[in-house]
């Protein structure tokens, strides 16, 4: 078998989970419908058959219970990997995540670790009903004690899930559900980047486009279109939302002087706000224009028929490119 | 987890009036409910049957519409008609009803236009109707269990305002809240029972145990009957055969009337079965056997009631008429679904707040101008 | 009785609650220990005796239950005002707040309102144990459908609580617990400002200092000290964190060209991030320096003996003033 | 809400061995537990008494230290000594203990240094000890009910790893989790019971019903005995007189041994009383009567055990020796409290993550430089 395999994102995740479970028999999966059904997105397909009911747990239907018992499982030496069924259903677990999971390492003053991974399929583009298309990353990125990452390619999915599981810290693992079916090459032999590194995915000289998750594809589309109009865009996938690896971003902005952050989440008090504020702080003199944000609007995710209007698309990015170039 | 299938609907504590073959065969626990059933008129009995048949036709139609790409999703109510019709027909028009998201029978019986459920599942709305215009039938709630607390809070309000417990059932208001076996594990359902007991709300907790939470059997949620939970809060609880519309009606009626009288909350576990898929995205063959499905098909709630009515002498023309009405109802839904138009972009901003909000207004303005700029470009 | 009364912050709140309850018999209070005890900070003192057990509810001990039943009470025509005992205990209610309360107006498409006020004593300075000194405002400000406000004076406490109760929308009402005992003049006859207006509390020309809650006092201290060093600081109390009234801020920054946002909350993905990013966007050419943020660190609120090091004080503000002036 | 005081500790289903006056007078429900009590040696009985007296002296000392400004806060364990000593002495050293935040008796009995609790309440730490070094005695949890889920999760781990249920009590591990009557309303406690029942965890839910949640009587949390809750999940549950150390020991011992044997979770409601204030910030006169307080003073757990031991012929010198040891213990805590120093600023950054984190490191560096700049300025 070649080291390079072409896999859809969901299957790459599945392979990453399988590798982590094979390597450490205290890695276990917990969630709703992740067992015989393989999860509503089939990310855990086959793992229940392979590893059994004590490694792949179809839990009772209670998210606080899932996260809270996962914490207890770490105390028995396990590394639980939780699947939250959809982004909008993580909130019943919010107390266990913020007041317990995020703080327990600190509360234990270094005498214990709490390696829980919480996988959350997130974001829009699938035309689903309420609570099924949201982007809750800001809540977690604001919370000290959590790490927050989001792969945007099958190769990253494969490696980042393993790195997240290996981390001694709780990791919120955001899976852009729009990408589950996207195929890409996975190098199963060699990890390209560490978990928290951001990555330049396209080189350019006029404007720096930065984003995460499914938005990276949109940024690349916008960059391709902009090229036709004579504008050269650099595109950066931050991959990790907490902490953020600013070096590649700052290096780029120092060259381009112009930057846009794109995200599906509502823009107010968001990851995009933080990146904009930080880039201003660290590259003030380099900026020819304000860092602009292209975000979901500050309204609840609308009925699916309006998601095309709610979610930033390449045109919305280009509109911001025009604005940022007008300075 | 052990499989959940062990015919618990036949357990001795379960209230049942009609046997699976439609014969009138009350269980010993049904004794106290029989006067309520005896009091039902022929017209009422026929209404129960008609409700179930009509909504099943609608549900089938909706499933087809989803397959044709008209809906994002459809969660079928197939198989749960008796539990839903029986309980909702036991409520008075001034009562308050909180569905979860599979209560198509419940809400349409309260006057909600089925096209409004269709609009929800098509991605045209997150709500669909105004509860105040439909016998206080509240909106679907997709976050499992959350509505249980809303129901309890409303019940508290009824107590505080003296809108219940006066002794006049024509006026005393009660609340019924629906949720599933899976949802019963959520902390919110527990807290709803804690508050309900504490404030003595005029409320019925109606749990439809359809034996599955998507692919997870009820045995994962509980190793003992879910009805026992209520007892832990001092809430009198009963198990009923949820595929028996008469039993479902009677236990709900008594519970609602006790609740409205000031006796406090009541809980009902209706044993029923989700005969279809969880939703149109689901594939039940991955997690349950056809044996199990078949055994429940034998307890079909509609067939049971049809046999009962036939035994009582209902005419063939009655059944034909109901079938025709159901077909017409479903056809009408199809026609109207196909005619559904778009929704205006603005509505995404319109009702986020009740009062003006500068950030939202500004974004609404921006988007309107942005969209207009394309139209100019195209013009 | 004169229209101007000198009252401590907590008593001003108490008077505001009493006025709202007297004006509308469907205003009711819910919480833990708010009845005979009058709340752990005595904000509801005397109200149980005055209005009885059906207007001032000592509920069962469950925050999700409190918020969830409050939602139900609005459906029966009530206007519930909730007290969360301490900032760190709001998280069990997070699901009811974000997926229900914040979205129900939208879900009802304008056919119903959900006027729930959630009072939360927040912030540090009282030397308390874990979970009792936090500043969770970012979580709420990021959530569409919520309004988020924080009075910093007795007069604002008196009026803003009444305005919050009168609002048709859910309002997160953050009470800076460090200020509960601070006395100030309350004009019980006339409201000074609308609920969502920010207010210039000190005029200045060199640097604009902006913040909320207890931090406003710290900013004023810093401004006084800066004056001694020859720097003239303008101080603005935003009062409302969602929405934010940017006009006074932008007007000021256009004059000063320099701005600092101060908050107790961890800085990453915070209200300060948003204000910095927005001011950059709207006043780019006016800025002589990046908008700087002075915040709590991105760690769990530390043991009380370290709160002095964690919480921004006047010196930390002045350090930022020096930095912003150095551009 | 009706007041909660109706001497429920004397209800017939409550397991009791010692009457309030210390006489040996087992209740009928105590029958099955008597062999466990008969098996106790004199030394063990004396240990129970000593534990209670020592920790009460410590608790009084801590209350005084708070009044002297040495602590931010103190939540007294006064009055709950028997429930805590009885239950924790029933646990084996390899068992796992999850306290809430008032379990001073529990954790010190497991070897936690009382100064570590002092450090927590003084604002020097959020934790205080390493559970692994103290018989798996976990940290205090201040968010009510949260620890119940941690305990259940740990129990699941024991099951998955075969560390329990093998039939060898010397090896089989069990878990005991403490929480209060107020906390029992939280959704997390419910979900902990749901998971515990589902995974058959070797776990005892130990509820100390001390009749108050700050100013709120237990009647607000439940109108029926809280022990009934467990039954709703199929978890066998008992009520015990929590001021009777022997009864508390015996029911806990049996429950833990049943749980470790593979029989699944157990629940205990210990009826006791918070004789002091909720914390040193609290003023109980605002919400409860001195009549109530006095009636519970008559059931003081220490006086009861003392009378029992006296009746059995314990010598005056034994009691004197215990009193002296308790005084010395409390003195030692005072001395060490007064000697407690500061904590370094860096620790605020040191353990936020297990792995390096650039943002935290940068802020730590910044603060160090910033603080150094003052020292330079002062130098
Ligand atoms: C809080 C929450 N978690 C997860 C989901 C996803 N989900 C939707 S339906 C469902 C199963 C519900 O089972 P049950 O309560 O038995 O209702 P049924 O579908 O059988 O009617 C799940 C897990 C959700 N809607 N809300
Ligand atoms: C989730 C949460 N809400 C509120 C509080 C504040 N609080 C601390 S102790 C307490 C009462 C607890 O009562 P109970 O559970 O009976 O324990 P007891 O104090 O009687 O030991 C409250 C409301 C908290 N710590 N956690
Ligand atoms: Mg179900
Ligand atoms: Mg208590």
Coordinates of C-alpha atoms and ligand atoms in Angstrom, one line a residue, chain B residues 180-182 208 210-213, ligand 3:
Chain B
X180 CA -38.8 10.9 23.5
X181 CA -37.0 8.0 25.2
X182 CA -33.7 9.4 24.2
X208 CA -43.3 8.5 23.7
X210 CA -40.7 4.5 20.5
X211 CA -37.8 2.2 21.6
X212 CA -35.1 4.0 19.6
X213 CA -33.2 7.3 19.7
Ligands
LIG3 MG1 -37.2 7.5 20.6

